[in-house]
Tab-separated table of C-alpha atoms in Angstrom:
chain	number	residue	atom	x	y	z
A	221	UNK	CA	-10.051	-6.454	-36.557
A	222	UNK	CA	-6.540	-7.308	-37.935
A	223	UNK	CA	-4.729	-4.601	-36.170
A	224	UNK	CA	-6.350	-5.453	-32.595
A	225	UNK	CA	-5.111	-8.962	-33.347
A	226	UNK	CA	-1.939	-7.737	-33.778
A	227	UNK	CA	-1.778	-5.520	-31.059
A	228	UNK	CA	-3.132	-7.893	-28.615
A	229	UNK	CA	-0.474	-10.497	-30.038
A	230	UNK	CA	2.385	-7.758	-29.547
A	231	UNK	CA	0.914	-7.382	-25.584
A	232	UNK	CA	1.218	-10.990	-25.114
A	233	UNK	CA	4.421	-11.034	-26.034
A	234	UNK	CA	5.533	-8.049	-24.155
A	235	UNK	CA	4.132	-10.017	-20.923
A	236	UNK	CA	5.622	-13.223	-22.025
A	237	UNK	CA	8.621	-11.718	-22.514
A	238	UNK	CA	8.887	-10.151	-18.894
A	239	UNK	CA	7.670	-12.890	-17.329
A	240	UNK	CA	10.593	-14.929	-18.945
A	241	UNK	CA	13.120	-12.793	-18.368
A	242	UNK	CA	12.331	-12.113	-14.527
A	243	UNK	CA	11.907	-16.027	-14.411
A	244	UNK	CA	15.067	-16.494	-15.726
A	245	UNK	CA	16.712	-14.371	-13.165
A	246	UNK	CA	14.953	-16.209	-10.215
A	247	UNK	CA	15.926	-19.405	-12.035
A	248	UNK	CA	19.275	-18.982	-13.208
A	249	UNK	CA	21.180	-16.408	-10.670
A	250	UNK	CA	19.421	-18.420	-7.421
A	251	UNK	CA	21.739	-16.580	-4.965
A	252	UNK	CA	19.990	-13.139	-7.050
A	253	UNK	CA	16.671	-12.829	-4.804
A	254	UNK	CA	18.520	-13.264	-1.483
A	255	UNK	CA	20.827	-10.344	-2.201
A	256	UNK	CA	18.862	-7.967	-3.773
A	257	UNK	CA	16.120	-8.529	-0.671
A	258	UNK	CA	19.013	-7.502	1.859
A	259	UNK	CA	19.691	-4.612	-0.534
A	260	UNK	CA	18.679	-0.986	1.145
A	261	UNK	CA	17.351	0.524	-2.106
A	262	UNK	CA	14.770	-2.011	-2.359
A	263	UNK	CA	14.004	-3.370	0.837
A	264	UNK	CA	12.582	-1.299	3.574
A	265	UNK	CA	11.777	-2.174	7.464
A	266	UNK	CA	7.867	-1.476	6.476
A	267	UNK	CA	8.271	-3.538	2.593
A	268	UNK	CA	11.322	-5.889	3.661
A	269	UNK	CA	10.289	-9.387	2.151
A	270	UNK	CA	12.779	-11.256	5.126
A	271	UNK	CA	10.794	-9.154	7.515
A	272	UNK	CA	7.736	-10.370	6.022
A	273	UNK	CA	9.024	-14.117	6.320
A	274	UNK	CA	9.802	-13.646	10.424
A	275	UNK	CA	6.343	-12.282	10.428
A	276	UNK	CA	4.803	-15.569	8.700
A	277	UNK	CA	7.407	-17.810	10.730
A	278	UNK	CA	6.093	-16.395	14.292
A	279	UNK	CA	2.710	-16.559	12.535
A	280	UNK	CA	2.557	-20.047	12.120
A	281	UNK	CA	3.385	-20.892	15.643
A	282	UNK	CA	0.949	-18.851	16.884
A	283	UNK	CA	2.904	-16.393	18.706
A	284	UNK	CA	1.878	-12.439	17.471
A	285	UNK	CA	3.477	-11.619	14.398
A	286	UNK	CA	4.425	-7.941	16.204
A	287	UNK	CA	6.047	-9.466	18.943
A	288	UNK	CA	9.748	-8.368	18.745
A	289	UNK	CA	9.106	-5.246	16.274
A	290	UNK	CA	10.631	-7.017	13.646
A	291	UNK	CA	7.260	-7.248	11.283
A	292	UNK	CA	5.954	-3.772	10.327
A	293	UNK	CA	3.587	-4.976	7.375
A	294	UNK	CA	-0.308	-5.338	6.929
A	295	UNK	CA	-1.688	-8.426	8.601
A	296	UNK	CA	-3.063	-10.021	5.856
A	297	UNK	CA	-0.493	-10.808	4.005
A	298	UNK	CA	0.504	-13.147	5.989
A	299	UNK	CA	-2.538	-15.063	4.855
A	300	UNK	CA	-1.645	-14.933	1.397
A	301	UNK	CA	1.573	-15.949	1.890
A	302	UNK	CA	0.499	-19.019	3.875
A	303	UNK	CA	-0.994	-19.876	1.046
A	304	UNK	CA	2.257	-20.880	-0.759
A	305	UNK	CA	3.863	-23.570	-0.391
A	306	UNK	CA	7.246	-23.330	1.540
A	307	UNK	CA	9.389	-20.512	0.670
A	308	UNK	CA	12.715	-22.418	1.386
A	309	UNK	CA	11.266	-25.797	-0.487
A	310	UNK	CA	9.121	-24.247	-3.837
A	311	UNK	CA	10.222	-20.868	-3.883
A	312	UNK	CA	8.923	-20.906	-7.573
A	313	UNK	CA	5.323	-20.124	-6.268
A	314	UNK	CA	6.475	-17.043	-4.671
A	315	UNK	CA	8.387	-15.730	-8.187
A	316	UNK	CA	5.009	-16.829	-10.414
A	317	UNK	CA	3.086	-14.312	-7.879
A	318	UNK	CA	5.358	-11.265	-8.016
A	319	UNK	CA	5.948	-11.933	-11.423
A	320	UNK	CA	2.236	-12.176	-11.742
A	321	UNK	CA	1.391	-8.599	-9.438
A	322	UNK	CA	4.378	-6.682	-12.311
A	323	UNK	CA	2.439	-7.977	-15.055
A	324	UNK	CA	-0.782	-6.808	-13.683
A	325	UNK	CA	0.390	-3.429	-12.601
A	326	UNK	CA	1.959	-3.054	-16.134
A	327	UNK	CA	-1.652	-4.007	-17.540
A	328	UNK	CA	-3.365	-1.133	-15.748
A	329	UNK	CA	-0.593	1.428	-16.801
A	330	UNK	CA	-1.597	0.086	-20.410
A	331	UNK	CA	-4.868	0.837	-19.438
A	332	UNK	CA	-4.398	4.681	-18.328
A	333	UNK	CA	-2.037	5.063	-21.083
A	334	UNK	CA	-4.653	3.832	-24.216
A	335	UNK	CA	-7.253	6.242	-22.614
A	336	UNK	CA	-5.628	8.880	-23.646
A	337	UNK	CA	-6.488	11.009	-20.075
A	338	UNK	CA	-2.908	12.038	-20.095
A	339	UNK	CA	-2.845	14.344	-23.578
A	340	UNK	CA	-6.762	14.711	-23.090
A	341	UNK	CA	-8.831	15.507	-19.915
A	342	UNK	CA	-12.448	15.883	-19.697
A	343	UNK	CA	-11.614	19.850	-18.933
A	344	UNK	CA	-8.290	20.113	-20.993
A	345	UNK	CA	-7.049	19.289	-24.062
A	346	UNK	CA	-3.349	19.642	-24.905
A	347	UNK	CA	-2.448	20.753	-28.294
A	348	UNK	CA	0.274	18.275	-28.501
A	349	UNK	CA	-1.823	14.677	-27.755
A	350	UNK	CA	-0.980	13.382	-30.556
A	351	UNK	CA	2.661	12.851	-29.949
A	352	UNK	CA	2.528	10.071	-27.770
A	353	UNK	CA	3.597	6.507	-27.028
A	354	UNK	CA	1.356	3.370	-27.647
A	355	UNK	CA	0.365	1.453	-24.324
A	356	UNK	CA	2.782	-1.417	-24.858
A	357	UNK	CA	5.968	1.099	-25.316
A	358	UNK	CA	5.089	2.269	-22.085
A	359	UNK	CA	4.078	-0.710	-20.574
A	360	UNK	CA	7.481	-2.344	-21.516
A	361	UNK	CA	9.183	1.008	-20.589
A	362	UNK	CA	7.915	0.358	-16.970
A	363	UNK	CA	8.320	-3.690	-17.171
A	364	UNK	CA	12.395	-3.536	-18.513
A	365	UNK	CA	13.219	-0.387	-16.218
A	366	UNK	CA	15.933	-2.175	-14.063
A	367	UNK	CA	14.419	-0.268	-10.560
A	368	UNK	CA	10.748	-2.534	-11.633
A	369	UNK	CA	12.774	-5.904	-12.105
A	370	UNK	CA	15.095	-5.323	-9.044
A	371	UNK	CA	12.202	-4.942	-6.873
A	372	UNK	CA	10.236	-7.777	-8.311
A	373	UNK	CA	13.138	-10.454	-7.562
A	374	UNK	CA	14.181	-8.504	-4.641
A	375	UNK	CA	10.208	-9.232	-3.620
A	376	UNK	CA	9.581	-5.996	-2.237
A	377	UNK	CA	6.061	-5.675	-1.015
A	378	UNK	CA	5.525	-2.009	-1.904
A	379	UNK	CA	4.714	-4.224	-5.830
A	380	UNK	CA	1.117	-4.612	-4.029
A	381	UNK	CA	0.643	-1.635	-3.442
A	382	UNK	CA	1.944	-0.117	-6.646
A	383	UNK	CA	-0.711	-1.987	-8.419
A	384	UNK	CA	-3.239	-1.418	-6.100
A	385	UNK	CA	-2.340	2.887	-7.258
A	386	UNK	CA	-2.364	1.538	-10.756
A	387	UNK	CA	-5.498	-0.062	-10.748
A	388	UNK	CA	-7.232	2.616	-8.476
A	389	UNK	CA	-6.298	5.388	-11.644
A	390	UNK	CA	-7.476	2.789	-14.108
A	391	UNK	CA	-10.827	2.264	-12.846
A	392	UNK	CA	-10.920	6.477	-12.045
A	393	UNK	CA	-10.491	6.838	-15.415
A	394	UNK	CA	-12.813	4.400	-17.086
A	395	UNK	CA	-15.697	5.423	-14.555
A	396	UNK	CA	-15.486	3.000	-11.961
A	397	UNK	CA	-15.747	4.819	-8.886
A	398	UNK	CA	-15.876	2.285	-6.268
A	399	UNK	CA	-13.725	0.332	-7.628
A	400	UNK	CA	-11.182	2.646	-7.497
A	401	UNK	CA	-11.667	4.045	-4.012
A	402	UNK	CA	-11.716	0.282	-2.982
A	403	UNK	CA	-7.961	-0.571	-4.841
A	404	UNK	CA	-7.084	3.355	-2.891
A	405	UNK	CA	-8.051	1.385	0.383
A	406	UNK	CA	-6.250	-1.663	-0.341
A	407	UNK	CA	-3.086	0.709	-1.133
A	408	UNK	CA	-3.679	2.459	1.837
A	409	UNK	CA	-3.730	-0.476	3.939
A	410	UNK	CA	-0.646	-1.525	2.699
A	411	UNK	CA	1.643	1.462	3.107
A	412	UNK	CA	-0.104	3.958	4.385
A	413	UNK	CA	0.795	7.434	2.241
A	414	UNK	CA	-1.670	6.644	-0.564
A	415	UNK	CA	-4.101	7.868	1.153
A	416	UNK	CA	-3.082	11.512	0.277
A	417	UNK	CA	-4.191	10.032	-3.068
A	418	UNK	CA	-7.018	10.497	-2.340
A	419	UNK	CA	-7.781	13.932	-3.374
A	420	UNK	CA	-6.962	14.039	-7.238
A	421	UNK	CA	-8.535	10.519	-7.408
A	422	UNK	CA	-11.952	12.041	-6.579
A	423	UNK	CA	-11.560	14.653	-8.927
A	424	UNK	CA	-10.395	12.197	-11.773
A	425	UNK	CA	-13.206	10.201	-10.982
A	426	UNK	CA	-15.720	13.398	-10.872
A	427	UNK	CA	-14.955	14.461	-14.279
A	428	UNK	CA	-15.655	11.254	-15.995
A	429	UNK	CA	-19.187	11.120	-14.497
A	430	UNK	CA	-22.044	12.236	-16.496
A	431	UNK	CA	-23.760	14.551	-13.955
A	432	UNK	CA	-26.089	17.232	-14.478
A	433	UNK	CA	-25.616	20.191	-14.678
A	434	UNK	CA	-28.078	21.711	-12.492
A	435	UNK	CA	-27.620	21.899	-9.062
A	436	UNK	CA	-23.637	20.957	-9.500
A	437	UNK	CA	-22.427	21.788	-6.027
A	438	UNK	CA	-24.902	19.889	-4.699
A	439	UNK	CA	-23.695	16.869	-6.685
A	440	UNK	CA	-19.946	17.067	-6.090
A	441	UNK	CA	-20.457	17.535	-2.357
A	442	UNK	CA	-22.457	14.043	-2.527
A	443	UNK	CA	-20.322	12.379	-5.285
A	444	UNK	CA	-17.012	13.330	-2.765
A	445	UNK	CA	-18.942	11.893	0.458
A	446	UNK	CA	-19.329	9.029	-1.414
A	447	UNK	CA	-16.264	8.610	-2.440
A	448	UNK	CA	-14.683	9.377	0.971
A	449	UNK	CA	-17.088	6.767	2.385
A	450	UNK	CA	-16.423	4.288	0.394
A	451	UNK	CA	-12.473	4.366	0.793
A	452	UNK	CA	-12.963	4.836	4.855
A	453	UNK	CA	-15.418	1.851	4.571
A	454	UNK	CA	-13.317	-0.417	2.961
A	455	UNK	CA	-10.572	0.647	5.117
A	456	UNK	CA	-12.578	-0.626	8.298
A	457	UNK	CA	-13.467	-3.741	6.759
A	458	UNK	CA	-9.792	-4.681	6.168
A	459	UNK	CA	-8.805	-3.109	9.438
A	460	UNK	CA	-11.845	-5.587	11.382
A	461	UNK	CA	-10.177	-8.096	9.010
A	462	UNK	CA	-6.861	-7.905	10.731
A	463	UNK	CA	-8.538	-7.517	14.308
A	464	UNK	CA	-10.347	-11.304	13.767
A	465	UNK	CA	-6.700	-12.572	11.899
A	466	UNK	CA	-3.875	-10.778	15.047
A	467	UNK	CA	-6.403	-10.623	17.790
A	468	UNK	CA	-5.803	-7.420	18.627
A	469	UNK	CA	-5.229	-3.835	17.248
A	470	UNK	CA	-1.738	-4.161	17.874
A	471	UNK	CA	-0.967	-3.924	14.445
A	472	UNK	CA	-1.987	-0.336	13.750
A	473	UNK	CA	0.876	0.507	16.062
A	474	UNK	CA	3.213	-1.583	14.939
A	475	UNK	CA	2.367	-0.967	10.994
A	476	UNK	CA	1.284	2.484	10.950
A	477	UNK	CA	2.345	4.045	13.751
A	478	UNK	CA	6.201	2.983	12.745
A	479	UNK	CA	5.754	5.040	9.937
A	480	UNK	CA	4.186	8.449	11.867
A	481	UNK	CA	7.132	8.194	13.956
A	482	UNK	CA	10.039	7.128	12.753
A	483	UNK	CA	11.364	4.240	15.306
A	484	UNK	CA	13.047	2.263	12.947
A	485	UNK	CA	15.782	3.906	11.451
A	486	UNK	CA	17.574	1.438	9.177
A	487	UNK	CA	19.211	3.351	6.285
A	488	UNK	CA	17.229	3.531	3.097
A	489	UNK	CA	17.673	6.092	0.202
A	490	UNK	CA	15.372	8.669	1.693
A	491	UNK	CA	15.505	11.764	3.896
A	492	UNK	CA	14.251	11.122	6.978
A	493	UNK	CA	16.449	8.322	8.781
A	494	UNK	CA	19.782	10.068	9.037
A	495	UNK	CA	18.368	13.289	9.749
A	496	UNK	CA	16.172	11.769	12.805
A	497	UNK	CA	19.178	9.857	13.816
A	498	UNK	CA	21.355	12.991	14.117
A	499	UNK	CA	17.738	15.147	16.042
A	500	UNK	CA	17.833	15.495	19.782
A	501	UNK	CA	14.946	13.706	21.341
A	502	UNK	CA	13.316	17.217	22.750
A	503	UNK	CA	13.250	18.245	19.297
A	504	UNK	CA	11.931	14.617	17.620
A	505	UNK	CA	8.263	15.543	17.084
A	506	UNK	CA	8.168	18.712	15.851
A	507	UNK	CA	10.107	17.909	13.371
A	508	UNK	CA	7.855	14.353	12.715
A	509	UNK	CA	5.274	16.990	12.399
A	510	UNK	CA	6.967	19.488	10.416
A	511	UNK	CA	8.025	16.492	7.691
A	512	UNK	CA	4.995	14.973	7.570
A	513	UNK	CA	3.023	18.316	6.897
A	514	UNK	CA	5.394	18.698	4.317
A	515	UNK	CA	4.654	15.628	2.526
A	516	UNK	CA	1.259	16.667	2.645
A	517	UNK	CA	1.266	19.830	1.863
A	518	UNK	CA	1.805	19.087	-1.904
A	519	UNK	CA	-1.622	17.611	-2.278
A	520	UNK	CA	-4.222	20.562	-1.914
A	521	UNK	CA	-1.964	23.292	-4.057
A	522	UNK	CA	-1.587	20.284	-6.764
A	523	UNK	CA	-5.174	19.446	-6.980
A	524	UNK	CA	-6.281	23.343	-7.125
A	525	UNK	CA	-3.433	24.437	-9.421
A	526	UNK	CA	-3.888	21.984	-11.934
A	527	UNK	CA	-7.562	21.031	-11.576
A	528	UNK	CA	-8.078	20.276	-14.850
A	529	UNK	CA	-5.304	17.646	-14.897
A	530	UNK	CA	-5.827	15.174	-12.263
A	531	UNK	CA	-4.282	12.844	-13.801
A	532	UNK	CA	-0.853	14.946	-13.736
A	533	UNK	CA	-1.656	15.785	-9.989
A	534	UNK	CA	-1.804	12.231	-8.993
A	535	UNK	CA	1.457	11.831	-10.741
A	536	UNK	CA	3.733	14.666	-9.384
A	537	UNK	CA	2.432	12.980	-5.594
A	538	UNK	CA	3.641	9.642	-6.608
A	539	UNK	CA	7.220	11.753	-7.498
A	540	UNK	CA	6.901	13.314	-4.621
A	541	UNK	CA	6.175	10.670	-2.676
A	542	UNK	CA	9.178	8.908	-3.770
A	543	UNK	CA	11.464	11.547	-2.278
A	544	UNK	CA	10.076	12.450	0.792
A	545	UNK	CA	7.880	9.583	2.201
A	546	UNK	CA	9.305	7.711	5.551
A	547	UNK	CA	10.841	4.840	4.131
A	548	UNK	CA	11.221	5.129	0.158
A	549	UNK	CA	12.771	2.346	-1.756
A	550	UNK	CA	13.783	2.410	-6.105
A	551	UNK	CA	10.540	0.877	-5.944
A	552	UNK	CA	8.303	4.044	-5.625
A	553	UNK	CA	10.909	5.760	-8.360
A	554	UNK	CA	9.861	3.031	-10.716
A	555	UNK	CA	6.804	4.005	-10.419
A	556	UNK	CA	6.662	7.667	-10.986
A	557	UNK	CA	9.404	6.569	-13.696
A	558	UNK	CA	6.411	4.610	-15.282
A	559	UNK	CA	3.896	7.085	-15.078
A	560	UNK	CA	5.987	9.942	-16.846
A	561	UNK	CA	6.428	8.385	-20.359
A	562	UNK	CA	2.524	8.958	-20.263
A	563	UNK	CA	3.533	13.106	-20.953
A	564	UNK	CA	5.118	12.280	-23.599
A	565	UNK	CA	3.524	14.749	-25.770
A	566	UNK	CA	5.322	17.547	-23.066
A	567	UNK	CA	8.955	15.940	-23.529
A	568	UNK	CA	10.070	18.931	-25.865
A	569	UNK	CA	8.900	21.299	-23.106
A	570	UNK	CA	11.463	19.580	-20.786
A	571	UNK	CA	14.206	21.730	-19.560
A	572	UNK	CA	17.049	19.536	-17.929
A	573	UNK	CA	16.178	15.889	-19.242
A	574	UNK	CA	20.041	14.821	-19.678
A	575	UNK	CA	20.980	16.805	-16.063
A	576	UNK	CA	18.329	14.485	-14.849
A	577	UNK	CA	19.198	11.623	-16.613
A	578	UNK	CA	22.697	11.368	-15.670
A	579	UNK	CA	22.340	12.543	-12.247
A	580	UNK	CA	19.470	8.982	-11.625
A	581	UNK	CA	22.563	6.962	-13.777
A	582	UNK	CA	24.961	8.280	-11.820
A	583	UNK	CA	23.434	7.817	-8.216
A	584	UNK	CA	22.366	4.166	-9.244
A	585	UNK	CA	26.000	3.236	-9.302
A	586	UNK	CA	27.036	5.487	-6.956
A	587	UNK	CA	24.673	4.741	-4.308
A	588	UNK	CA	25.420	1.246	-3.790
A	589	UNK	CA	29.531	1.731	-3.557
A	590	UNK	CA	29.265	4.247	-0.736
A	591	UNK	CA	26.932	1.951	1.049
A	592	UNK	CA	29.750	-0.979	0.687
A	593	UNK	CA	32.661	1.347	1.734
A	594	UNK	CA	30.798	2.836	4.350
A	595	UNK	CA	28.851	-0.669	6.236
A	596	UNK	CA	31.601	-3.192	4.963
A	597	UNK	CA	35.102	-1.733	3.702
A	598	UNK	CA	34.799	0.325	7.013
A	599	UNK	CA	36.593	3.347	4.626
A	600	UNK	CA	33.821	5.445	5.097
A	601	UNK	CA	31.111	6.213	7.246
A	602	UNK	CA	26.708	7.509	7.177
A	603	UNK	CA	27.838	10.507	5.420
A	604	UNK	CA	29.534	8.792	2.460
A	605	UNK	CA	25.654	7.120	1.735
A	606	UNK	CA	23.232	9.972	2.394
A	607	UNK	CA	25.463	12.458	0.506
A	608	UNK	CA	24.490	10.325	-2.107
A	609	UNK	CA	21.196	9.853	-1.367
A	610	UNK	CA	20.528	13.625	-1.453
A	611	UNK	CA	21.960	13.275	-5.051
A	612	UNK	CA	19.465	11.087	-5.836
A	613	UNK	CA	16.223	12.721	-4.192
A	614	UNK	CA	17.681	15.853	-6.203
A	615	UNK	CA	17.453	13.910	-9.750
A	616	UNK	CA	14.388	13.344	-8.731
A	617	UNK	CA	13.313	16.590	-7.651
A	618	UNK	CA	14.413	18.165	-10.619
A	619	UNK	CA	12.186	15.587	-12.903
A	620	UNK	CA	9.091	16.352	-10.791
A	621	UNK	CA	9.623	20.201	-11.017
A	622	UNK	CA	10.613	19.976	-14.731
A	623	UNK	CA	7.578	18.001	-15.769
A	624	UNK	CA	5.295	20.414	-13.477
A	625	UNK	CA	6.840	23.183	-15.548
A	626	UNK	CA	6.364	21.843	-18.834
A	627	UNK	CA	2.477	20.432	-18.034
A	628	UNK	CA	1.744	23.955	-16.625
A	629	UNK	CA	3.573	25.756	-20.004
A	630	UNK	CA	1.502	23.406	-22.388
A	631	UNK	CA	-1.557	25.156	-20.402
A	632	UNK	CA	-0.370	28.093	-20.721
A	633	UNK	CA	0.067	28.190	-24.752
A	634	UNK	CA	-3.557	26.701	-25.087
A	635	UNK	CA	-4.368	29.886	-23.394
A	636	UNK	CA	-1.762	32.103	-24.997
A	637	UNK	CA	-1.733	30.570	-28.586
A	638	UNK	CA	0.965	33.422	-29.779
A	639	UNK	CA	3.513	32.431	-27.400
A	640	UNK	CA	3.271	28.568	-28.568
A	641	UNK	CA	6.892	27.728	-29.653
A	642	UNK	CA	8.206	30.983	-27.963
A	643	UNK	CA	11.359	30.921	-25.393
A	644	UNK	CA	10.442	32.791	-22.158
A	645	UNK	CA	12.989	33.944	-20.083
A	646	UNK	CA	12.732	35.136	-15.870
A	647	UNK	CA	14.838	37.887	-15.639
């Protein structure tokens, strides 16, 4: 009784203390928001938080909030944010809520992390569980990581959907089905790519059901109907929900379809924009195609390859995600970021953790002095800030393909028990 007491005090504090700290930022630095939102790490033309305010402006005066194609963002939150009082005159409502959203995203990571799926599946069981981190280290590992408190007072919206993810695994994991699939359809509405989610999230959900054994294909072909029913429904009752707010279905062209194709190409730290601005227009969707299948591709080898770890599948897609989705931001890298202290019982298996390391350090610094000498010294030019880019979706490459490596050893030694602790070389 004692020791929850204590732990629950030490969680408490945690929050407190992030709360504080990100309120003290708003608070203290007031030019701070403002400069980090006009940032191109962090804001996006689909997550852009002055985007989202000429959205609410035209919104207000009841002209379409589409009209222009400056607004790229899920109708309804512009409800929410009508809510608040004025942005200009109490800004402090809008901190408390995405101060509020990090604190409940770093609750469900606590969640996923206490459960233990991540050393202990219900089909695998890695001989190293026991070397892991408590749920407030890596709670406070994902609420201190500068990328998660940069995009917080930068007021990214991609934080709703990266605790919509967070909650969707959550309730996966502690056998809440449709709640999961619902906080998948929220996500989904909001951005779009966690949809390909979708996947490992049935299977997580799957193995923590108590179904019988008999007749088993029968039951997973109904359990994944359901589940694929229940995501699609929820997606049509936010998508009618935006038809009776907008008045039209203009927004799935102007939200989604922005995304499928491309037609903003504002500079971000992805892939896609400088390659699409360099692409002859004969050539334009084939290669839409070809990048999008390749973002997809990912999820059905994942899923089969490392079936008994869904919970590792859903986690290389949110890495993978954050190099090679549309319009990536530092705010999908925090997230993967958060979700790989959870293997902590695979760290000695880890092949290039200090390459990696430095080469994230190095493009953080990096990244934003070529954008300055390229957009305002005028001493450089695109190349200077996608060189660097590429830098940066290869630290991240490298993590994702290390961590595959050293989930899909640990498998391998529960199978080979001789080899444990043995150095294997390709030649």
């Amino acid at each position: 009784m004692n020791g929850g007491k204590v732990t629950l005090r030490r969680t408490a504090g945690l929050y407190a203390g992030a709360a504080v700290l990100r309120l003290a930022l708003f608070t203290l630095f007031p030019g701070l928001p403002d400069l980090l939102t006009g940032r191109v790490e962090i804001s996006t033309p689909v997550t852009s938080f002055k985007r989202l305010q000429e959205g609410l402006f035209l919104y207000n005066h009841n002209v379409s909030p589409y009209d222009g194609g400056v607004y790229h963002q899920a109708p309804l939150l512009l409800p929410i944010f009508n809510l608040l009082p004025s942005f200009s005159a109490f800004p402090i409502f809008t901190y408390l809520l995405y101060i509020a959203i990090d604190i409940l995203s770093a609750h469900a990571l606590l969640r996923i992390v206490e459960s233990g799926e991540a050393g202990s599946s219900a089909r695998f069981t890695s001989p190293r569980r026991d070397k892991r981190w408590s749920g407030a280290i890596v709670a406070a590992l994902f609420l201190f990581n500068p990328f998660t408190i940069a995009t917080c007072i930068g007021r990214s919206t991609t934080v709703f959907t990266t605790c919509a993810i967070l909650h969707a695994i959550a309730n996966a994991i502690f056998g809440r089905p449709f709640h999961a699939m619902v906080a998948l359809a929220f996500a989904s509405y909001l951005s779009m790519y966690p949809l390909l989610l979708l996947p490992p999230l049935i299977l997580l959900c799957y193995d923590r059901q108590k179904l019988p054994a008999t007749g088993a294909p029968n039951a997973w072909i109904k359990f994944t109907a359901t589940m694929v029913m229940d995501v699609f429904g929820a997606l049509a009752v936010l998508f009618q929900m935006s038809f009776f707010l907008t008045g039209s279905w203009e927004f799935l062209s102007s939200t989604y379809g922005v995304q499928l194709t491309l037609s903003d190409l504002a500079p971000n730290i992805g892939l896609w924009w400088y390659f699409f601005v360099e692409m002859f227009d004969s050539f334009r969707s084939f290669f839409l195609a070809v990048f999008w299948l390749h973002l997809s591709s990912y999820v059905g080898g994942l899923s089969v390859r490392l079936r008994q770890q869904p919970l590792v599948v859903i986690t290389l897609l949110l890495g993978i995600f954050s190099i090679f989705k549309p319009y990536p931001s530092i705010a999908d890298a925090s997230l993967f970021l958060g979700m790989v202290p959870l293997y902590r019982h695979v760290f000695p298996l880890l092949r290039y953790s200090f390459v990696i390391a430095a080469i994230i350090i190095y493009t953080t610094f990096l990244g934003p002095a070529f954008y300055h000498l390229w957009i305002y010294a005028g001493s450089g030019n695109a190349n200077f800030f996608y060189a660097i880019t590429l830098v940066w979706g290869l630290g991240l490459s490298l993590l994702v393909c290390d961590l595959a490596f050293a989930v899909l050893r640990d498998e391998w030694e529960v199978e080979r028990p001789e080899m444990a602790g043995k150095e294997i070389r390709q030649i």
